XYZ file of C-alpha atoms in Angstrom:
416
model
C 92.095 109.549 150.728
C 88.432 108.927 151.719
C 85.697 108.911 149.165
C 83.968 111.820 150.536
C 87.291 113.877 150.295
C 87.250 112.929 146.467
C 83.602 114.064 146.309
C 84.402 117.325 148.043
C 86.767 118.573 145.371
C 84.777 117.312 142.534
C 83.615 120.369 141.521
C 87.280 121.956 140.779
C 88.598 118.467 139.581
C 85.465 118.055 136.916
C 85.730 121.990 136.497
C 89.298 121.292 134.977
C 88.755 118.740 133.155
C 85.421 120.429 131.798
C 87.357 123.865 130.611
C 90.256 120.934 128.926
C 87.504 119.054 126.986
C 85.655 122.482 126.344
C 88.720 124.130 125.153
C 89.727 121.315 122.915
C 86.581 121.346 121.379
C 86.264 124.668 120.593
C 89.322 124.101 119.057
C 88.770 121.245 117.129
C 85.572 121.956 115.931
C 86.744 125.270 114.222
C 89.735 123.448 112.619
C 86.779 120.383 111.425
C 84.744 123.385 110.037
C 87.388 124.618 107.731
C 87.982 121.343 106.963
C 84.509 121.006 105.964
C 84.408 124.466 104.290
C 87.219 123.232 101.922
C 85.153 120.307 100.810
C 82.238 122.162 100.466
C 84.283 124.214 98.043
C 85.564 121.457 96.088
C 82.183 119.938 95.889
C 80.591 122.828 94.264
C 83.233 122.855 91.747
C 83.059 119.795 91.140
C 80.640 116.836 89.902
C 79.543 114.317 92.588
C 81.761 111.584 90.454
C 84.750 113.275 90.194
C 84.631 114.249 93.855
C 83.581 110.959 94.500
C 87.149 109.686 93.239
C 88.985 112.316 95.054
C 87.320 111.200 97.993
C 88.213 107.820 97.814
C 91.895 108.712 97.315
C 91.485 110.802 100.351
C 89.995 108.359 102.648
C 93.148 106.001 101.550
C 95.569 108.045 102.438
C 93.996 108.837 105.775
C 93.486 105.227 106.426
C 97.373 104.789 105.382
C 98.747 107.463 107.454
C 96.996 105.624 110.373
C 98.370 102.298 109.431
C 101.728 103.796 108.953
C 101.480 105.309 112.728
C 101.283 101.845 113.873
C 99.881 103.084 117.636
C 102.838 105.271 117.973
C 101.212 108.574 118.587
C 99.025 107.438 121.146
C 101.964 105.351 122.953
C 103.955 108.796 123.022
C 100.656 110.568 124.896
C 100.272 107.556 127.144
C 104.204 107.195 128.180
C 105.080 111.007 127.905
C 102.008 111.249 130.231
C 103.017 108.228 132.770
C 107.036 109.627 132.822
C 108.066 106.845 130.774
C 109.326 108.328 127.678
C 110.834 112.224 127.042
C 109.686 113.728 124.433
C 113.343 113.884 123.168
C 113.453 110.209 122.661
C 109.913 110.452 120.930
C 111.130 112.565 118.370
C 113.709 110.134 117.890
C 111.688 107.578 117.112
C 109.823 109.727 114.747
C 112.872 110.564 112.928
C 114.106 107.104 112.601
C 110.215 106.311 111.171
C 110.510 108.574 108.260
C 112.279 107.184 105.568
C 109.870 104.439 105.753
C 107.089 106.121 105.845
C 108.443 107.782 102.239
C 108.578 104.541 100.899
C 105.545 103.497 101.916
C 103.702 106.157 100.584
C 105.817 106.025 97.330
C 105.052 102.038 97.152
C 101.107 103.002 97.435
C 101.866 105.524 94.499
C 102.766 103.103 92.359
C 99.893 100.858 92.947
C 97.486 103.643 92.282
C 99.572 104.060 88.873
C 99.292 100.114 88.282
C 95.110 100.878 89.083
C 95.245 103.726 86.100
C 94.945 106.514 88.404
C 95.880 110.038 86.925
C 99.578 110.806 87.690
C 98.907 114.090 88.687
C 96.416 112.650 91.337
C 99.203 110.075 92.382
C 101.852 113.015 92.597
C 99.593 114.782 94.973
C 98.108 111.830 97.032
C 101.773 110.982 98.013
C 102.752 114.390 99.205
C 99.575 114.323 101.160
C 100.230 111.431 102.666
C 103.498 112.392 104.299
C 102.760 115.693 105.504
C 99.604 114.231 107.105
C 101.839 111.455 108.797
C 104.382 114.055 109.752
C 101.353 116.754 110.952
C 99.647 114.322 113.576
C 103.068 113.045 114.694
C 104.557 116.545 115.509
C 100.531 117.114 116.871
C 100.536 114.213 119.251
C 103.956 115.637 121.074
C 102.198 118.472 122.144
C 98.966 116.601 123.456
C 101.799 114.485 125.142
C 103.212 117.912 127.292
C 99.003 117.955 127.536
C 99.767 121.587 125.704
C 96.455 121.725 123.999
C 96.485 125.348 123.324
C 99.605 124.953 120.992
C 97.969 121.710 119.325
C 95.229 123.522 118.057
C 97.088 126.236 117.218
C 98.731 124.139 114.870
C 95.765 122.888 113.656
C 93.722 125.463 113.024
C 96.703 127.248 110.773
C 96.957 124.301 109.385
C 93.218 124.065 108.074
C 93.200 127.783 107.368
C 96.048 127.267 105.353
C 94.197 124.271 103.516
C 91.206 126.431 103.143
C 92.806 129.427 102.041
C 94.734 127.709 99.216
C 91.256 126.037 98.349
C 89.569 129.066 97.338
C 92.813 129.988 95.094
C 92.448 127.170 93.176
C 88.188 127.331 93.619
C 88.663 130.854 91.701
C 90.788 129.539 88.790
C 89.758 126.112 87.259
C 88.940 123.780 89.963
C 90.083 120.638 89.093
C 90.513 117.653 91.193
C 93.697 116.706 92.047
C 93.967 120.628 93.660
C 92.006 119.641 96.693
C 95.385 117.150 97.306
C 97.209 119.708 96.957
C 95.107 121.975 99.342
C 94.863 119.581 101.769
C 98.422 119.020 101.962
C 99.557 122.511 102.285
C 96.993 122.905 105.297
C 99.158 119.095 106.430
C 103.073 120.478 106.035
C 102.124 124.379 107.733
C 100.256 122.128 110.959
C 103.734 119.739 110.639
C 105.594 122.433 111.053
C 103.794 125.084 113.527
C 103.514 122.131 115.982
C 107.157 121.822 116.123
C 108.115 125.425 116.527
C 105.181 125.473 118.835
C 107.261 122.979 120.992
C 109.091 124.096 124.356
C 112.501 124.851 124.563
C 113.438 121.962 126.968
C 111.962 119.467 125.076
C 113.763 120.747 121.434
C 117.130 120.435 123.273
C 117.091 116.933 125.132
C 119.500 114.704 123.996
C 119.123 111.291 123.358
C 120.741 108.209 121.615
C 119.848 107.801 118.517
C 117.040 104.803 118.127
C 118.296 101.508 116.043
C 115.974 99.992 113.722
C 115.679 97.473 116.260
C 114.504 99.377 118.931
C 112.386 101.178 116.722
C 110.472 97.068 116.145
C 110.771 96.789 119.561
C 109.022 100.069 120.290
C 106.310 99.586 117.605
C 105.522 96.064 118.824
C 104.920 97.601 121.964
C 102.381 99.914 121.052
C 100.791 97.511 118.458
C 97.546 97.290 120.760
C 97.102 101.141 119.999
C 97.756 100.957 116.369
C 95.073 98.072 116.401
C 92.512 100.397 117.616
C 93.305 103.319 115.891
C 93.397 101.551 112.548
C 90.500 99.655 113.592
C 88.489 103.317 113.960
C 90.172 104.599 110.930
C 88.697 101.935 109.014
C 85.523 104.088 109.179
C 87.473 105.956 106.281
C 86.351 103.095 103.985
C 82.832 103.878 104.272
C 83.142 105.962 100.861
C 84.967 103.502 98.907
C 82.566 101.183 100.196
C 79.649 102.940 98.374
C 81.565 103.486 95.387
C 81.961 99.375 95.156
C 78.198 99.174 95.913
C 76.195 102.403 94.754
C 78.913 104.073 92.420
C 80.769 107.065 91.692
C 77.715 109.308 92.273
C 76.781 108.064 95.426
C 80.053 108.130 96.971
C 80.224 111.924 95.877
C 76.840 112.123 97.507
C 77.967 110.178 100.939
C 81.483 111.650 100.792
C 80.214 115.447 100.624
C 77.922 114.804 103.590
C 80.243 112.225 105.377
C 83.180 115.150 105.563
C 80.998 117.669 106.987
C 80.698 114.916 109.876
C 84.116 115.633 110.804
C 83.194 118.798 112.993
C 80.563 116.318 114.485
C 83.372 114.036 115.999
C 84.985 117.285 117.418
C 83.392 116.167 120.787
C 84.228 112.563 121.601
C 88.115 113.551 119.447
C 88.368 116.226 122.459
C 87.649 114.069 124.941
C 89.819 111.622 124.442
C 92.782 113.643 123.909
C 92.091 115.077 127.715
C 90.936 111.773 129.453
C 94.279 109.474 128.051
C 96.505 111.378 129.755
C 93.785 111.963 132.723
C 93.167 108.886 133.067
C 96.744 107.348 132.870
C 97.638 109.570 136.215
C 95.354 108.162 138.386
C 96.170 104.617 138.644
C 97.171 104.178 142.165
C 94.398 104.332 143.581
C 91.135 102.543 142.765
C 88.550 105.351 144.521
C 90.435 108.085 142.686
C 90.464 105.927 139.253
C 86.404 105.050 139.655
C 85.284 108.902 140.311
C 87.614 110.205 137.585
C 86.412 107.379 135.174
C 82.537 108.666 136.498
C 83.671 112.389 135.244
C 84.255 111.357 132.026
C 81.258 109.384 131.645
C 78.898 112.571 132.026
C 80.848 114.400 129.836
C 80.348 111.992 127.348
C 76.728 111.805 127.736
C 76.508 115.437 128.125
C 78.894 116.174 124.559
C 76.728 113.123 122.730
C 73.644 115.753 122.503
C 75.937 118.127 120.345
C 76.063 116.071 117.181
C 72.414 115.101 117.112
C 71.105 118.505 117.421
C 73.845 119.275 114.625
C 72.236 116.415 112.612
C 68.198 117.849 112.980
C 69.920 121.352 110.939
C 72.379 119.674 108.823
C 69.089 117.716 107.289
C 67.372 121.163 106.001
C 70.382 122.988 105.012
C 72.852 120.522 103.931
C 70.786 120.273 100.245
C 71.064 124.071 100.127
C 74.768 124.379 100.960
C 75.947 121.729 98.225
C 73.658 122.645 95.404
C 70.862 120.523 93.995
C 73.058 117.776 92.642
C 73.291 116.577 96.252
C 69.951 116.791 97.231
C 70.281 113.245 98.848
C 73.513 114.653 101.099
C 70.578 115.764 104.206
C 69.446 112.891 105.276
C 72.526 111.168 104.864
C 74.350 113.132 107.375
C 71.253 113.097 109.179
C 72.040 109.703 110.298
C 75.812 109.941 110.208
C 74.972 112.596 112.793
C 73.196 110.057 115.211
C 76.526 107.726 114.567
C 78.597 110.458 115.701
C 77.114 110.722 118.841
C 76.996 107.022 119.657
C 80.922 107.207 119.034
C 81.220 110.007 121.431
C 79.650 107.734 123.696
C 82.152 105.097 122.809
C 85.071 107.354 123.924
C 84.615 106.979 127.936
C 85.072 103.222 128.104
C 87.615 103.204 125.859
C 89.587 105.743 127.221
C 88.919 104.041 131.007
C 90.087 100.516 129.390
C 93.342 102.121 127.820
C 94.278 103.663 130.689
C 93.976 100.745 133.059
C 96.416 98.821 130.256
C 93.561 96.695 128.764
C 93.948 98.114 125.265
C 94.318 95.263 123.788
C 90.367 94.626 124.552
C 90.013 98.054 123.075
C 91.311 96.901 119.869
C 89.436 94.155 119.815
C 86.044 95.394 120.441
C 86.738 98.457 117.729
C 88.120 96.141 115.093
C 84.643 93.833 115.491
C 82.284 96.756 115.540
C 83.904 98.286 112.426
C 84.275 95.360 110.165
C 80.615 94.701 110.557
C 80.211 98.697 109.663
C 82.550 97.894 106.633
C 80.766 95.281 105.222
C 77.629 97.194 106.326
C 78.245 100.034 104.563
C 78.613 98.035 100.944
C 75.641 96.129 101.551
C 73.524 99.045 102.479
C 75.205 100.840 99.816
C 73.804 98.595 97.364
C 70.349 97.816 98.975
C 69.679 101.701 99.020
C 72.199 104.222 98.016
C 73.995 106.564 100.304
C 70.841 107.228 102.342
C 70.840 103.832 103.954
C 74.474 102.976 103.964
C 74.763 105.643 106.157
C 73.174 103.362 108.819
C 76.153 101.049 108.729
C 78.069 103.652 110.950
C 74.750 104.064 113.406
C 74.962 100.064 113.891
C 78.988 99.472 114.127
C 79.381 102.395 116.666
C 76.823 100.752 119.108
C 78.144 97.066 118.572
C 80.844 99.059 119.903
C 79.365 100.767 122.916
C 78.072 97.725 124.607
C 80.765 96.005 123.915
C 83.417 98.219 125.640
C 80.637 99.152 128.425
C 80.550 95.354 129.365
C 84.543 94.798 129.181
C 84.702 97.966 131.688
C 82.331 96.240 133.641
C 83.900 93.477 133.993
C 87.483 95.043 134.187
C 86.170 96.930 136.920
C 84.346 93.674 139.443
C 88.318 91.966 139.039
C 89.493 94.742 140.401
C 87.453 94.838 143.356
C-alpha cells in the first residue's frame, strides 16, 4: 500500500488506537487512585517511620514479584499477539511457575526474619507477594486477547477491594502490617476476577503439560523482557534508597508522596499495554511500521502534559491531604511528577524497539538509566532529604529517553 493510502485512513487508525490508550487510562488511573487512597489512609494512621518500613517491605516485594516474572508476562502479550503462543499453553506455563514462585517468596521470608523483621510483617509480606505475582500474571492474559475492558475490570475490583478492607482496619487500630494485608486482598480478588473474566475458548484449550525444561527454555527466551522490566522496577528501590541515606522519616516522607505517583504513570502504563501488541502486528511492512510508530509518538507527547499539570496541584494540596507531619511530601512529588512524564515519553521508543525484536537494547538502555537513578537517589537522599532525591528519577528517566530515541534512530536508517 502507498503512503498516501496509509495517511488517508489515519484518522480512524489513530482514532482506535486513541479510544484504546484513552480507555486504558481511564482505567488505570482510577485503579492508581485507590491505590493511592489506601496509602493515604495508612499514612494518616500512621507515623512517617513506621510507614516508612512498610514501604520498604512493599517496594521489595514489588521489585520481587517482577524478578520472579522473569519477562514472562510481556512474552505472553508479545507471542499471544504475533499467533505464536495460545493462551492455553500460557497458562501452562504459569501453572508450572508456581510452586517456585512459593518458595521464592517463602525463601525471602526467611531472610526478612534473619534481618529481625516482625513476623507478623513477614507473614503478610509473603502472602502479598504471591497474590501480586499471581494478579499481574492472570492480568497480562487478558491484555494478551488485547481485552482491556476485562483487565481493568479486574483491576479496579481488585483496588476497591484493597481500599475497602483499608478503611476496616483504618477504623479499628491501624497498625502496620494491615496495609499487607489490604494490599493483598485487593492482589488475590484482581487474581481471580481476571481469570473468570477470561473467554470460554481460551479456559478450555488443551495443551501438554510444560516440563521444567521447557519452562528454562521458555524463560531464557523472554529473558530480554524480564531485563527491562526488572530494570524499570528497580525504580521501586528509590524508598529504600532514602531510608539508607536520609532515614526512616524521610522514606515515610518520599514513600507517601512517591505512591501517589502511581496514578501519574497511568499514562505512559496505558500506552504501552496498547502499542506492544500494536506494534507487534505491523511488521511486514516498513511504511505501515514508520506511521504507526509516528502515532504513538504524539500520543506520548500529548499524555506527557497529564502528569506535570498533576504535579503543579499535587505541590499545594499534597501537605494538606497527609497532615502536617509530611509537610515536605509537595514538592517531592512535585518533581516525581516531572519524572513521570519524561517516562511517559520513554514508552514510544521502547515500545517501537520491542516490537521490531531489539529488546535486548531496551534492556540495556533501562538497566543504565536506572542504576544511575539508584545510586542517585541515595546520594541525593543524603545530600538533601527526600526533596532532592526525588531528582534522581527526573535524571535516570531522561538518560533513558535519549538513549532509546538514538537506538530507534539508528534501528530505523539499517532498515532503510
Amino acid at each position: 500500500m502507498h503512503q498516501s493510502d496509509f495517511a488517508q485512513e489515519e484518522p480512524s487508525r489513530l482514532r482506535v488506537l486513541l479510544q484504546r490508550v484513552v480507555g486504558i487510562a481511564l482505567s488505570t488511573v482510577a485503579a492508581q487512585a485507590l491505590t493511592g487512597l489506601v496509602f493515604v489512609v495508612a499514612a494518616r494512621n500512621l507515623s512517617p517511620g513506621e510507614f516508612g518500613v512498610t514501604a520498604v517491605l512493599i517496594s521489595i516485594g514489588a521489585i520481587s514479584a517482577v524478578f520472579l516474572d522473569g519477562g514472562l508476562n510481556l512474552s505472553h502479550v508479545k507471542e499471544i499477539s504475533a499467533g505464536a503462543r495460545s493462551v492455553g499453553k500460557s497458562q501452562d506455563l504459569n501453572r508450572a511457575k508456581r510452586p517456585m514462585v512459593l518458595a521464592a517468596a517463602c525463601v525471602e521470608g526467611f531472610v526478612l526474619f534473619l534481618l529481625q523483621f516482625p513476623w507478623p510483617l513477614i507473614l503478610v509480606f509473603v502472602l502479598q507477594l504471591w497474590f501480586l505475582w499471581e494478579s499481574q500474571s492472570a492480568n497480562a492474559l487478558l491484555r494478551a486477547k488485547e481485552l482491556f475492558r476485562r483487565s481493568a475490570v479486574g483491576q479496579i475490583a481488585g483496588r476497591l477491594a484493597g481500599l475497602v478492607s483499608t478503611l476496616i482496619f483504618g477504623s479499628l487500630l491501624f497498625r502496620a502490617e494491615y496495609l499487607l494485608v489490604a494490599l493483598a486482598i485487593g492482589y488475590l480478588t484482581e487474581a481471580i476476577l481476571d481469570r473468570v473474566l477470561l473467554p470460554r475458548d481460551c479456559k478450555k484449550t488443551k495443551v501438554e503439560p510444560t516440563s521444567l525444561r521447557a519452562l528454562a527454555s521458555t524463560h531464557r527466551a523472554s529473558l530480554s523482557y524480564g531485563m527491562t522490566s526488572l530494570s524499570a522496577s528497580t525504580q521501586q528501590l528509590d524508598t529504600p534508597m532514602v531510608a539508607a541515606g536520609a532515614g526512616a522519616v524521610e522514606a515515610g516522607v518520599y514513600a507517601a508522596a512517591g505512591r501517589l505517583i502511581g496514578p501519574l504513570n497511568f499514562a505512559g502504563a496505558a500506552l504501552a499495554m496498547v502499542a506492544l501488541p500494536w506494534l507487534s502486528r505491523e511488521q511486514s511492512d516498513e511504511d505501515r511500521r514508520h506511521l504507526e510508530e509516528r502515532r504513538v509518538v504524539r500520543l506520548a507527547v500529548f499524555l506527557a502534559l497529564l502528569p506535570l499539570a498533576a504535579g503543579a496541584v499535587g505541590y499545594l494540596a499534597l501537605p494538606y491531604i497527609l497532615g502536617a507531619e509530611y509537610a515536605g511530601s509537595g514538592a517531592t512529588f512535585s518533581v516525581l511528577a516531572c519524572g513521570a512524564a519524561v517516562s511517559t515519553l520513554n514508552q514510544a521508543p521502547a515500545t517501537a524497539l520491542q516490537a521490531r525484536g531489539r529488546q535486548r537494547v531496551v534492556a540495556f538502555s533501562v538497566a543504565i538509566g536506572l542504576s544511575v537513578g539508584v545510586l542517585g537517589t541515595l546520594a541525593f537522599a543524603y545530600l538533601g532529604g527526600a526533596v532532592l532525591a526525588a531528582f534522581a528519577l527526573l535524571v535516570s528517566q531522561t538518560l533513558i529517553l535519549f538513549a532509546l530515541a538514538l537506538q530507534l534512530r539508528a534501528s530505523r536508517a539499517r532498515e532503510r
